[in-house]
Amino acid sequence: MVQVLQEALARNRAIKNKIKKETALKETRAFIQNIHYFRDEYLKNSQAPTEKVVVFDEAQRAWNQHQTSKFMSQKRGLSDFNQSEPEFLIEVMNRHQDWCVIVCLIGGGQEINTGEAGLVAWMQALQSSYPDWQVHYSNLIVNQDNYLQDTTIKNWLSTTGVEQDHLHLATSVRSFRSEKVSAWVHMLLDVDDQAKLLWHEIQENYPIVLTRDLQKAKAWVKAQAKGSERYGLVASSGARRLKALGVNVKNEIDVANWFLNSKDDVRSSYFLEDVATEFDVQGLELDWVCIAWGENFYYQNGKWHYQSFKGCK
């Protein structure tokens, strides 16, 4: 997502200010950057950062202590590093002598890769190492299990933090109707019969259709899109056997070109040739999506099953 945002802003800035895109890209990278660049910068020095306010998008994907220590030992030569990524990032901001603010944007249950700690790692770091920090949180964090499952941490947060209802983004910024789509997906994965009723509610604005013919699916998506609406082909990174249908999830894409380039560019999502996985699209959006469903996640005997492809099976 960072790469796409940087590129989109740089292209816009280059046209608006009549400067080279390379110059514009340097400027955008100054205030939108991958969290790992920010982290590595303050591994090298002990000064307080220039920023007084930092916003960590997808903060639930920060690494736990094991993953961070492993990376620091193998990639940075720091064998004695013993902090989780949230704890280190808070420590960096804590170097300010007066004030600072950390804003964590959290997606409940959206930890998608090895070692991603979830919201609990941020809470544990604050509880154990920075108890003097003021913590403001959405009421849903303690009232739902999508964000925190640890009862002890929930109780600590309820006791020491400041609950603020408006911190929850109840309505999608992308579309005021799409929150029902998220609810439908949640019900479907929970095998909740209410999903059937909700499906009928959303069909008019968010038609969801099913086919075993990939070419029909591509043609349908193209036919639905109007004007500048963007469409693309996506699949789970674990759906390895889709390769037999020409959908190779192991093939890396240039995500900025995929999301931003026009219909006449073969690298763009419009061509429905290069497939994007959850690692490419998380936090971003398409207007119409062709989802190629693989055998790594399937429904059988009343429940969902997950399997990974290894070797030849």
PDB file of C-alpha atoms in Angstrom:
ATOM      1  CA  MET A   1       0.000   0.000   0.000  1.00  0.00           C
ATOM      2  CA  VAL A   2       2.858   2.393   0.813  1.00  0.00           C
ATOM      3  CA  GLN A   3       4.333   1.961  -2.657  1.00  0.00           C
ATOM      4  CA  VAL A   4       0.984   2.710  -4.312  1.00  0.00           C
ATOM      5  CA  LEU A   5       0.365   5.810  -2.184  1.00  0.00           C
ATOM      6  CA  GLN A   6       3.863   7.146  -2.819  1.00  0.00           C
ATOM      7  CA  GLU A   7       3.563   6.607  -6.560  1.00  0.00           C
ATOM      8  CA  ALA A   8       0.044   8.069  -6.817  1.00  0.00           C
ATOM      9  CA  LEU A   9       0.979  11.217  -4.900  1.00  0.00           C
ATOM     10  CA  ALA A  10       4.232  11.601  -6.840  1.00  0.00           C
ATOM     11  CA  ARG A  11       2.478  11.340 -10.207  1.00  0.00           C
ATOM     12  CA  ASN A  12      -0.098  13.915  -9.147  1.00  0.00           C
ATOM     13  CA  ARG A  13       2.525  16.245  -7.690  1.00  0.00           C
ATOM     14  CA  ALA A  14       4.733  15.993 -10.777  1.00  0.00           C
ATOM     15  CA  ILE A  15       1.868  17.032 -13.068  1.00  0.00           C
ATOM     16  CA  LYS A  16       0.543  19.754 -10.762  1.00  0.00           C
ATOM     17  CA  ASN A  17       3.923  21.364 -10.004  1.00  0.00           C
ATOM     18  CA  LYS A  18       5.524  20.572 -13.384  1.00  0.00           C
ATOM     19  CA  ILE A  19       8.487  18.785 -11.848  1.00  0.00           C
ATOM     20  CA  LYS A  20      10.164  15.463 -12.558  1.00  0.00           C
ATOM     21  CA  LYS A  21       8.437  12.459 -11.035  1.00  0.00           C
ATOM     22  CA  GLU A  22      11.703  11.364  -9.403  1.00  0.00           C
ATOM     23  CA  THR A  23      11.808  14.675  -7.512  1.00  0.00           C
ATOM     24  CA  ALA A  24       8.168  14.363  -6.502  1.00  0.00           C
ATOM     25  CA  LEU A  25       8.752  10.790  -5.348  1.00  0.00           C
ATOM     26  CA  LYS A  26      11.544  11.889  -3.005  1.00  0.00           C
ATOM     27  CA  GLU A  27       9.173  14.405  -1.436  1.00  0.00           C
ATOM     28  CA  THR A  28       6.336  11.921  -0.915  1.00  0.00           C
ATOM     29  CA  ARG A  29       8.697   9.357   0.588  1.00  0.00           C
ATOM     30  CA  ALA A  30       9.565  11.884   3.288  1.00  0.00           C
ATOM     31  CA  PHE A  31       6.136  11.644   4.907  1.00  0.00           C
ATOM     32  CA  ILE A  32       4.800   8.277   3.691  1.00  0.00           C
ATOM     33  CA  GLN A  33       7.227   5.447   4.243  1.00  0.00           C
ATOM     34  CA  ASN A  34       7.360   1.770   5.026  1.00  0.00           C
ATOM     35  CA  ILE A  35       7.448   1.157   8.768  1.00  0.00           C
ATOM     36  CA  HIS A  36      10.686  -0.805   8.396  1.00  0.00           C
ATOM     37  CA  TYR A  37      12.520   2.251   7.014  1.00  0.00           C
ATOM     38  CA  PHE A  38      11.373   4.292   9.995  1.00  0.00           C
ATOM     39  CA  ARG A  39      12.433   1.507  12.351  1.00  0.00           C
ATOM     40  CA  ASP A  40      15.868   1.032  10.779  1.00  0.00           C
ATOM     41  CA  GLU A  41      16.562   4.785  10.786  1.00  0.00           C
ATOM     42  CA  TYR A  42      16.221   4.929  14.569  1.00  0.00           C
ATOM     43  CA  LEU A  43      18.159   1.758  15.142  1.00  0.00           C
ATOM     44  CA  LYS A  44      21.173   3.735  13.916  1.00  0.00           C
ATOM     45  CA  ASN A  45      20.789   6.717  16.241  1.00  0.00           C
ATOM     46  CA  SER A  46      19.328   7.422  19.649  1.00  0.00           C
ATOM     47  CA  GLN A  47      17.870  10.850  18.901  1.00  0.00           C
ATOM     48  CA  ALA A  48      14.192  11.675  19.054  1.00  0.00           C
ATOM     49  CA  PRO A  49      12.575  11.548  15.610  1.00  0.00           C
ATOM     50  CA  THR A  50      11.634  14.693  13.733  1.00  0.00           C
ATOM     51  CA  GLU A  51       8.004  13.607  13.713  1.00  0.00           C
ATOM     52  CA  LYS A  52       5.875  14.461  16.740  1.00  0.00           C
ATOM     53  CA  VAL A  53       2.856  12.610  15.362  1.00  0.00           C
ATOM     54  CA  VAL A  54       3.124   9.286  13.535  1.00  0.00           C
ATOM     55  CA  VAL A  55       0.335   7.217  12.016  1.00  0.00           C
ATOM     56  CA  PHE A  56       0.894   3.474  11.695  1.00  0.00           C
ATOM     57  CA  ASP A  57      -1.546   2.002   9.204  1.00  0.00           C
ATOM     58  CA  GLU A  58      -2.244  -1.736   9.487  1.00  0.00           C
ATOM     59  CA  ALA A  59      -0.678  -1.551  12.953  1.00  0.00           C
ATOM     60  CA  GLN A  60      -1.916  -5.051  13.766  1.00  0.00           C
ATOM     61  CA  ARG A  61       0.703  -6.363  11.340  1.00  0.00           C
ATOM     62  CA  ALA A  62       3.678  -5.209  13.430  1.00  0.00           C
ATOM     63  CA  TRP A  63       5.982  -8.076  14.403  1.00  0.00           C
ATOM     64  CA  ASN A  64       6.037  -9.896  17.724  1.00  0.00           C
ATOM     65  CA  GLN A  65       9.247 -10.205  19.740  1.00  0.00           C
ATOM     66  CA  HIS A  66      10.284 -13.544  18.228  1.00  0.00           C
ATOM     67  CA  GLN A  67       9.939 -12.360  14.633  1.00  0.00           C
ATOM     68  CA  THR A  68      11.615  -9.011  15.339  1.00  0.00           C
ATOM     69  CA  SER A  69      14.528 -10.582  17.230  1.00  0.00           C
ATOM     70  CA  LYS A  70      15.001 -13.158  14.469  1.00  0.00           C
ATOM     71  CA  PHE A  71      15.088 -10.445  11.805  1.00  0.00           C
ATOM     72  CA  MET A  72      17.446  -8.224  13.787  1.00  0.00           C
ATOM     73  CA  SER A  73      19.833 -11.107  14.380  1.00  0.00           C
ATOM     74  CA  GLN A  74      19.834 -12.458  10.818  1.00  0.00           C
ATOM     75  CA  LYS A  75      19.517  -9.229   8.813  1.00  0.00           C
ATOM     76  CA  ARG A  76      20.940  -6.497  11.051  1.00  0.00           C
ATOM     77  CA  GLY A  77      23.531  -8.391  13.107  1.00  0.00           C
ATOM     78  CA  LEU A  78      21.887  -7.455  16.436  1.00  0.00           C
ATOM     79  CA  SER A  79      21.867 -10.727  18.350  1.00  0.00           C
ATOM     80  CA  ASP A  80      20.762  -9.149  21.641  1.00  0.00           C
ATOM     81  CA  PHE A  81      17.659  -7.345  20.337  1.00  0.00           C
ATOM     82  CA  ASN A  82      14.769  -8.404  22.585  1.00  0.00           C
ATOM     83  CA  GLN A  83      11.840  -6.103  21.805  1.00  0.00           C
ATOM     84  CA  SER A  84       8.720  -6.553  19.750  1.00  0.00           C
ATOM     85  CA  GLU A  85       8.267  -4.114  16.895  1.00  0.00           C
ATOM     86  CA  PRO A  86       5.523  -2.171  18.735  1.00  0.00           C
ATOM     87  CA  GLU A  87       7.696  -1.862  21.843  1.00  0.00           C
ATOM     88  CA  PHE A  88      10.631  -0.516  19.841  1.00  0.00           C
ATOM     89  CA  LEU A  89       8.461   1.943  17.902  1.00  0.00           C
ATOM     90  CA  ILE A  90       6.959   3.288  21.120  1.00  0.00           C
ATOM     91  CA  GLU A  91      10.481   3.573  22.554  1.00  0.00           C
ATOM     92  CA  VAL A  92      11.535   5.680  19.559  1.00  0.00           C
ATOM     93  CA  MET A  93       8.656   8.122  20.030  1.00  0.00           C
ATOM     94  CA  ASN A  94       9.173   8.096  23.798  1.00  0.00           C
ATOM     95  CA  ARG A  95      12.528   9.829  23.227  1.00  0.00           C
ATOM     96  CA  HIS A  96      10.637  13.124  22.925  1.00  0.00           C
ATOM     97  CA  GLN A  97      10.928  15.106  26.146  1.00  0.00           C
ATOM     98  CA  ASP A  98       7.646  17.015  25.817  1.00  0.00           C
ATOM     99  CA  TRP A  99       4.892  15.307  23.859  1.00  0.00           C
ATOM    100  CA  CYS A 100       4.167  13.012  20.939  1.00  0.00           C
ATOM    101  CA  VAL A 101       1.274  11.027  19.506  1.00  0.00           C
ATOM    102  CA  ILE A 102       1.085   7.560  17.990  1.00  0.00           C
ATOM    103  CA  VAL A 103      -2.038   6.761  15.969  1.00  0.00           C
ATOM    104  CA  CYS A 104      -2.545   3.062  15.268  1.00  0.00           C
ATOM    105  CA  LEU A 105      -5.009   2.125  12.536  1.00  0.00           C
ATOM    106  CA  ILE A 106      -6.172  -1.406  13.280  1.00  0.00           C
ATOM    107  CA  GLY A 107      -8.000  -4.001  11.215  1.00  0.00           C
ATOM    108  CA  GLY A 108      -9.483  -6.646  13.477  1.00  0.00           C
ATOM    109  CA  GLY A 109      -8.303 -10.166  12.651  1.00  0.00           C
ATOM    110  CA  GLN A 110      -6.218  -8.972   9.702  1.00  0.00           C
ATOM    111  CA  GLU A 111      -2.846 -10.390  10.706  1.00  0.00           C
ATOM    112  CA  ILE A 112      -1.902 -12.199   7.503  1.00  0.00           C
ATOM    113  CA  ASN A 113       1.773 -13.122   7.708  1.00  0.00           C
ATOM    114  CA  THR A 114       4.251 -14.949   9.940  1.00  0.00           C
ATOM    115  CA  GLY A 115       5.025 -13.189  13.203  1.00  0.00           C
ATOM    116  CA  GLU A 116       2.396 -10.460  12.929  1.00  0.00           C
ATOM    117  CA  ALA A 117       1.461  -9.752  16.505  1.00  0.00           C
ATOM    118  CA  GLY A 118      -1.898  -8.025  16.384  1.00  0.00           C
ATOM    119  CA  LEU A 119      -3.107  -5.275  18.693  1.00  0.00           C
ATOM    120  CA  VAL A 120      -2.164  -7.258  21.799  1.00  0.00           C
ATOM    121  CA  ALA A 121       1.565  -6.565  21.249  1.00  0.00           C
ATOM    122  CA  TRP A 122       0.966  -2.809  21.391  1.00  0.00           C
ATOM    123  CA  MET A 123      -1.029  -3.196  24.607  1.00  0.00           C
ATOM    124  CA  GLN A 124       1.593  -5.454  26.194  1.00  0.00           C
ATOM    125  CA  ALA A 125       4.351  -2.972  25.365  1.00  0.00           C
ATOM    126  CA  LEU A 126       2.418  -0.103  26.928  1.00  0.00           C
ATOM    127  CA  GLN A 127       1.452  -2.116  29.990  1.00  0.00           C
ATOM    128  CA  SER A 128       4.937  -3.442  30.736  1.00  0.00           C
ATOM    129  CA  SER A 129       7.250  -0.652  29.575  1.00  0.00           C
ATOM    130  CA  TYR A 130       5.308   2.605  29.155  1.00  0.00           C
ATOM    131  CA  PRO A 131       2.554   2.719  31.803  1.00  0.00           C
ATOM    132  CA  ASP A 132       2.681   6.546  31.907  1.00  0.00           C
ATOM    133  CA  TRP A 133       1.405   6.878  28.342  1.00  0.00           C
ATOM    134  CA  GLN A 134      -2.223   7.914  27.855  1.00  0.00           C
ATOM    135  CA  VAL A 135      -4.121   5.340  25.807  1.00  0.00           C
ATOM    136  CA  HIS A 136      -7.301   6.295  23.939  1.00  0.00           C
ATOM    137  CA  TYR A 137      -9.208   3.456  22.313  1.00  0.00           C
ATOM    138  CA  SER A 138     -12.446   2.518  20.574  1.00  0.00           C
ATOM    139  CA  ASN A 139     -15.072   0.777  22.684  1.00  0.00           C
ATOM    140  CA  LEU A 140     -15.183  -2.081  20.156  1.00  0.00           C
ATOM    141  CA  ILE A 141     -11.679  -3.141  21.150  1.00  0.00           C
ATOM    142  CA  VAL A 142     -12.922  -4.369  24.523  1.00  0.00           C
ATOM    143  CA  ASN A 143     -16.460  -5.282  23.435  1.00  0.00           C
ATOM    144  CA  GLN A 144     -15.542  -7.536  20.507  1.00  0.00           C
ATOM    145  CA  ASP A 145     -13.083 -10.405  20.129  1.00  0.00           C
ATOM    146  CA  ASN A 146     -11.883  -9.364  16.663  1.00  0.00           C
ATOM    147  CA  TYR A 147      -9.231  -7.126  18.194  1.00  0.00           C
ATOM    148  CA  LEU A 148      -8.226  -8.580  21.557  1.00  0.00           C
ATOM    149  CA  GLN A 149      -8.833 -12.057  22.941  1.00  0.00           C
ATOM    150  CA  ASP A 150      -6.685 -11.689  26.073  1.00  0.00           C
ATOM    151  CA  THR A 151      -9.066 -10.953  28.972  1.00  0.00           C
ATOM    152  CA  THR A 152      -6.265  -9.639  31.187  1.00  0.00           C
ATOM    153  CA  ILE A 153      -5.192  -7.099  28.571  1.00  0.00           C
ATOM    154  CA  LYS A 154      -8.816  -6.081  28.009  1.00  0.00           C
ATOM    155  CA  ASN A 155      -9.288  -5.472  31.728  1.00  0.00           C
ATOM    156  CA  TRP A 156      -6.058  -3.458  31.900  1.00  0.00           C
ATOM    157  CA  LEU A 157      -7.127  -1.324  28.949  1.00  0.00           C
ATOM    158  CA  SER A 158     -10.596  -0.734  30.405  1.00  0.00           C
ATOM    159  CA  THR A 159      -9.076   0.321  33.720  1.00  0.00           C
ATOM    160  CA  THR A 160      -6.235   2.553  32.537  1.00  0.00           C
ATOM    161  CA  GLY A 161      -7.295   3.745  29.069  1.00  0.00           C
ATOM    162  CA  VAL A 162      -9.798   6.308  27.838  1.00  0.00           C
ATOM    163  CA  GLU A 163     -12.693   4.819  25.880  1.00  0.00           C
ATOM    164  CA  GLN A 164     -13.851   6.939  22.941  1.00  0.00           C
ATOM    165  CA  ASP A 165     -16.610   5.663  20.667  1.00  0.00           C
ATOM    166  CA  HIS A 166     -15.711   7.989  17.786  1.00  0.00           C
ATOM    167  CA  LEU A 167     -12.343   6.279  17.316  1.00  0.00           C
ATOM    168  CA  HIS A 168     -14.080   3.403  15.548  1.00  0.00           C
ATOM    169  CA  LEU A 169     -14.578   3.893  11.826  1.00  0.00           C
ATOM    170  CA  ALA A 170     -18.140   2.579  11.755  1.00  0.00           C
ATOM    171  CA  THR A 171     -18.775   3.600   8.155  1.00  0.00           C
ATOM    172  CA  SER A 172     -16.371   2.786   5.371  1.00  0.00           C
ATOM    173  CA  VAL A 173     -14.652   5.823   3.894  1.00  0.00           C
ATOM    174  CA  ARG A 174     -14.725   4.096   0.525  1.00  0.00           C
ATOM    175  CA  SER A 175     -18.507   3.617   0.437  1.00  0.00           C
ATOM    176  CA  PHE A 176     -21.186   4.270   3.008  1.00  0.00           C
ATOM    177  CA  ARG A 177     -22.958   1.054   1.941  1.00  0.00           C
ATOM    178  CA  SER A 178     -20.012  -1.347   1.962  1.00  0.00           C
ATOM    179  CA  GLU A 179     -20.013  -2.035   5.712  1.00  0.00           C
ATOM    180  CA  LYS A 180     -22.775  -4.573   5.002  1.00  0.00           C
ATOM    181  CA  VAL A 181     -20.442  -6.390   2.624  1.00  0.00           C
ATOM    182  CA  SER A 182     -17.874  -6.745   5.416  1.00  0.00           C
ATOM    183  CA  ALA A 183     -20.599  -8.033   7.740  1.00  0.00           C
ATOM    184  CA  TRP A 184     -21.704 -10.543   5.094  1.00  0.00           C
ATOM    185  CA  VAL A 185     -18.153 -11.860   4.653  1.00  0.00           C
ATOM    186  CA  HIS A 186     -17.816 -12.208   8.425  1.00  0.00           C
ATOM    187  CA  MET A 187     -21.099 -14.153   8.658  1.00  0.00           C
ATOM    188  CA  LEU A 188     -20.156 -16.361   5.715  1.00  0.00           C
ATOM    189  CA  LEU A 189     -16.871 -17.361   7.331  1.00  0.00           C
ATOM    190  CA  ASP A 190     -18.679 -18.003  10.616  1.00  0.00           C
ATOM    191  CA  VAL A 191     -21.185 -20.222   8.757  1.00  0.00           C
ATOM    192  CA  ASP A 192     -23.969 -17.992  10.056  1.00  0.00           C
ATOM    193  CA  ASP A 193     -27.370 -18.532   8.395  1.00  0.00           C
ATOM    194  CA  GLN A 194     -28.005 -14.782   8.611  1.00  0.00           C
ATOM    195  CA  ALA A 195     -25.525 -14.418   5.741  1.00  0.00           C
ATOM    196  CA  LYS A 196     -28.280 -15.577   3.359  1.00  0.00           C
ATOM    197  CA  LEU A 197     -30.568 -12.730   4.377  1.00  0.00           C
ATOM    198  CA  LEU A 198     -27.810 -10.138   4.191  1.00  0.00           C
ATOM    199  CA  TRP A 199     -26.758 -11.411   0.770  1.00  0.00           C
ATOM    200  CA  HIS A 200     -30.207 -10.515  -0.587  1.00  0.00           C
ATOM    201  CA  GLU A 201     -29.887  -7.017   0.913  1.00  0.00           C
ATOM    202  CA  ILE A 202     -26.568  -6.217  -0.734  1.00  0.00           C
ATOM    203  CA  GLN A 203     -27.123  -7.834  -4.130  1.00  0.00           C
ATOM    204  CA  GLU A 204     -28.486  -4.714  -5.814  1.00  0.00           C
ATOM    205  CA  ASN A 205     -25.491  -2.516  -4.970  1.00  0.00           C
ATOM    206  CA  TYR A 206     -22.882  -5.257  -4.560  1.00  0.00           C
ATOM    207  CA  PRO A 207     -23.747  -8.137  -6.896  1.00  0.00           C
ATOM    208  CA  ILE A 208     -21.888 -11.330  -5.999  1.00  0.00           C
ATOM    209  CA  VAL A 209     -21.950 -14.117  -8.585  1.00  0.00           C
ATOM    210  CA  LEU A 210     -20.285 -17.513  -8.844  1.00  0.00           C
ATOM    211  CA  THR A 211     -18.931 -19.435 -11.836  1.00  0.00           C
ATOM    212  CA  ARG A 212     -16.418 -22.178 -12.578  1.00  0.00           C
ATOM    213  CA  ASP A 213     -15.490 -20.522 -15.883  1.00  0.00           C
ATOM    214  CA  LEU A 214     -12.650 -18.022 -15.378  1.00  0.00           C
ATOM    215  CA  GLN A 215     -13.140 -16.416 -18.788  1.00  0.00           C
ATOM    216  CA  LYS A 216     -16.828 -15.833 -18.059  1.00  0.00           C
ATOM    217  CA  ALA A 217     -15.879 -14.251 -14.743  1.00  0.00           C
ATOM    218  CA  LYS A 218     -13.430 -11.882 -16.430  1.00  0.00           C
ATOM    219  CA  ALA A 219     -15.967 -10.935 -19.087  1.00  0.00           C
ATOM    220  CA  TRP A 220     -18.648 -10.279 -16.443  1.00  0.00           C
ATOM    221  CA  VAL A 221     -16.374  -8.007 -14.411  1.00  0.00           C
ATOM    222  CA  LYS A 222     -15.409  -6.023 -17.510  1.00  0.00           C
ATOM    223  CA  ALA A 223     -19.071  -5.617 -18.456  1.00  0.00           C
ATOM    224  CA  GLN A 224     -20.025  -4.286 -15.008  1.00  0.00           C
ATOM    225  CA  ALA A 225     -17.360  -1.580 -14.817  1.00  0.00           C
ATOM    226  CA  LYS A 226     -18.393   1.895 -15.892  1.00  0.00           C
ATOM    227  CA  GLY A 227     -16.208   4.893 -16.698  1.00  0.00           C
ATOM    228  CA  SER A 228     -13.076   5.007 -14.540  1.00  0.00           C
ATOM    229  CA  GLU A 229     -14.097   2.108 -12.276  1.00  0.00           C
ATOM    230  CA  ARG A 230     -11.150  -0.224 -11.773  1.00  0.00           C
ATOM    231  CA  TYR A 231     -11.279  -4.002 -11.806  1.00  0.00           C
ATOM    232  CA  GLY A 232      -8.685  -6.714 -11.275  1.00  0.00           C
ATOM    233  CA  LEU A 233      -7.925 -10.373 -10.655  1.00  0.00           C
ATOM    234  CA  VAL A 234      -7.099 -11.453  -7.091  1.00  0.00           C
ATOM    235  CA  ALA A 235      -6.453 -14.741  -5.309  1.00  0.00           C
ATOM    236  CA  SER A 236      -5.118 -16.109  -2.051  1.00  0.00           C
ATOM    237  CA  SER A 237      -1.326 -16.446  -1.908  1.00  0.00           C
ATOM    238  CA  GLY A 238      -1.921 -20.055  -0.840  1.00  0.00           C
ATOM    239  CA  ALA A 239      -3.902 -20.954  -3.970  1.00  0.00           C
ATOM    240  CA  ARG A 240      -0.879 -22.482  -5.711  1.00  0.00           C
ATOM    241  CA  ARG A 241      -2.796 -24.886  -7.966  1.00  0.00           C
ATOM    242  CA  LEU A 242      -4.567 -22.057  -9.770  1.00  0.00           C
ATOM    243  CA  LYS A 243      -1.383 -22.001 -11.828  1.00  0.00           C
ATOM    244  CA  ALA A 244      -2.956 -24.700 -14.019  1.00  0.00           C
ATOM    245  CA  LEU A 245      -5.568 -22.109 -15.040  1.00  0.00           C
ATOM    246  CA  GLY A 246      -2.969 -19.454 -15.791  1.00  0.00           C
ATOM    247  CA  VAL A 247      -3.336 -17.759 -12.401  1.00  0.00           C
ATOM    248  CA  ASN A 248       0.127 -17.814 -10.849  1.00  0.00           C
ATOM    249  CA  VAL A 249       0.050 -16.366  -7.327  1.00  0.00           C
ATOM    250  CA  LYS A 250       3.826 -16.815  -7.023  1.00  0.00           C
ATOM    251  CA  ASN A 251       4.425 -14.307  -9.804  1.00  0.00           C
ATOM    252  CA  GLU A 252       5.290 -10.944  -8.223  1.00  0.00           C
ATOM    253  CA  ILE A 253       3.583  -7.854  -9.586  1.00  0.00           C
ATOM    254  CA  ASP A 254       4.569  -4.197  -9.648  1.00  0.00           C
ATOM    255  CA  VAL A 255       1.748  -3.173  -7.356  1.00  0.00           C
ATOM    256  CA  ALA A 256       1.937   0.549  -8.201  1.00  0.00           C
ATOM    257  CA  ASN A 257       1.581  -0.097 -11.926  1.00  0.00           C
ATOM    258  CA  TRP A 258      -1.121  -2.702 -11.261  1.00  0.00           C
ATOM    259  CA  PHE A 259      -3.262  -0.253  -9.286  1.00  0.00           C
ATOM    260  CA  LEU A 260      -2.511   3.003 -11.091  1.00  0.00           C
ATOM    261  CA  ASN A 261      -1.830   2.374 -14.767  1.00  0.00           C
ATOM    262  CA  SER A 262      -4.448   2.772 -17.479  1.00  0.00           C
ATOM    263  CA  LYS A 263      -6.423   0.243 -19.518  1.00  0.00           C
ATOM    264  CA  ASP A 264      -3.895   0.297 -22.369  1.00  0.00           C
ATOM    265  CA  ASP A 265      -1.025  -0.851 -20.117  1.00  0.00           C
ATOM    266  CA  VAL A 266      -0.534  -4.631 -19.899  1.00  0.00           C
ATOM    267  CA  ARG A 267       0.847  -4.258 -16.355  1.00  0.00           C
ATOM    268  CA  SER A 268      -2.379  -2.748 -15.044  1.00  0.00           C
ATOM    269  CA  SER A 269      -5.121  -4.622 -13.206  1.00  0.00           C
ATOM    270  CA  TYR A 270      -7.440  -3.914 -16.149  1.00  0.00           C
ATOM    271  CA  PHE A 271      -5.790  -6.596 -18.267  1.00  0.00           C
ATOM    272  CA  LEU A 272      -6.858  -9.320 -15.784  1.00  0.00           C
ATOM    273  CA  GLU A 273      -3.603 -11.154 -16.484  1.00  0.00           C
ATOM    274  CA  ASP A 274      -1.411 -10.545 -13.425  1.00  0.00           C
ATOM    275  CA  VAL A 275      -3.034 -11.714 -10.204  1.00  0.00           C
ATOM    276  CA  ALA A 276      -2.695  -9.808  -6.931  1.00  0.00           C
ATOM    277  CA  THR A 277      -2.690 -11.571  -3.547  1.00  0.00           C
ATOM    278  CA  GLU A 278      -3.734 -10.397  -0.093  1.00  0.00           C
ATOM    279  CA  PHE A 279      -0.222  -9.032   0.445  1.00  0.00           C
ATOM    280  CA  ASP A 280      -0.606  -6.746  -2.567  1.00  0.00           C
ATOM    281  CA  VAL A 281      -4.132  -5.448  -1.995  1.00  0.00           C
ATOM    282  CA  GLN A 282      -4.544  -5.139   1.782  1.00  0.00           C
ATOM    283  CA  GLY A 283      -5.635  -1.602   2.603  1.00  0.00           C
ATOM    284  CA  LEU A 284      -6.359  -0.769  -1.049  1.00  0.00           C
ATOM    285  CA  GLU A 285      -9.471  -1.121  -3.180  1.00  0.00           C
ATOM    286  CA  LEU A 286     -10.920  -2.143  -6.504  1.00  0.00           C
ATOM    287  CA  ASP A 287     -14.400  -1.275  -7.739  1.00  0.00           C
ATOM    288  CA  TRP A 288     -14.963  -4.738  -9.225  1.00  0.00           C
ATOM    289  CA  VAL A 289     -13.080  -7.854  -8.190  1.00  0.00           C
ATOM    290  CA  CYS A 290     -12.630 -11.179  -9.939  1.00  0.00           C
ATOM    291  CA  ILE A 291     -11.665 -13.597  -7.164  1.00  0.00           C
ATOM    292  CA  ALA A 292     -10.056 -16.852  -8.273  1.00  0.00           C
ATOM    293  CA  TRP A 293     -10.833 -19.291  -5.457  1.00  0.00           C
ATOM    294  CA  GLY A 294      -8.272 -22.016  -4.836  1.00  0.00           C
ATOM    295  CA  GLU A 295      -8.347 -25.335  -2.985  1.00  0.00           C
ATOM    296  CA  ASN A 296      -6.385 -24.005  -0.028  1.00  0.00           C
ATOM    297  CA  PHE A 297      -9.652 -22.863   1.588  1.00  0.00           C
ATOM    298  CA  TYR A 298     -12.815 -24.884   1.075  1.00  0.00           C
ATOM    299  CA  TYR A 299     -16.208 -25.689   2.610  1.00  0.00           C
ATOM    300  CA  GLN A 300     -17.074 -29.273   3.513  1.00  0.00           C
ATOM    301  CA  ASN A 301     -19.425 -30.975   5.967  1.00  0.00           C
ATOM    302  CA  GLY A 302     -20.763 -27.740   7.376  1.00  0.00           C
ATOM    303  CA  LYS A 303     -17.467 -25.969   8.062  1.00  0.00           C
ATOM    304  CA  TRP A 304     -14.485 -24.304   6.435  1.00  0.00           C
ATOM    305  CA  HIS A 305     -11.157 -26.091   6.015  1.00  0.00           C
ATOM    306  CA  TYR A 306      -7.681 -24.768   5.258  1.00  0.00           C
ATOM    307  CA  GLN A 307      -4.833 -26.653   3.622  1.00  0.00           C
ATOM    308  CA  SER A 308      -1.469 -25.631   2.201  1.00  0.00           C
ATOM    309  CA  PHE A 309       0.168 -26.968  -0.947  1.00  0.00           C
ATOM    310  CA  LYS A 310       3.615 -28.474  -0.357  1.00  0.00           C
ATOM    311  CA  GLY A 311       5.765 -30.393  -2.784  1.00  0.00           C
ATOM    312  CA  CYS A 312       3.426 -32.200  -5.166  1.00  0.00           C
ATOM    313  CA  LYS A 313       0.317 -32.299  -2.962  1.00  0.00           C
TER     314      LYS A 313
END
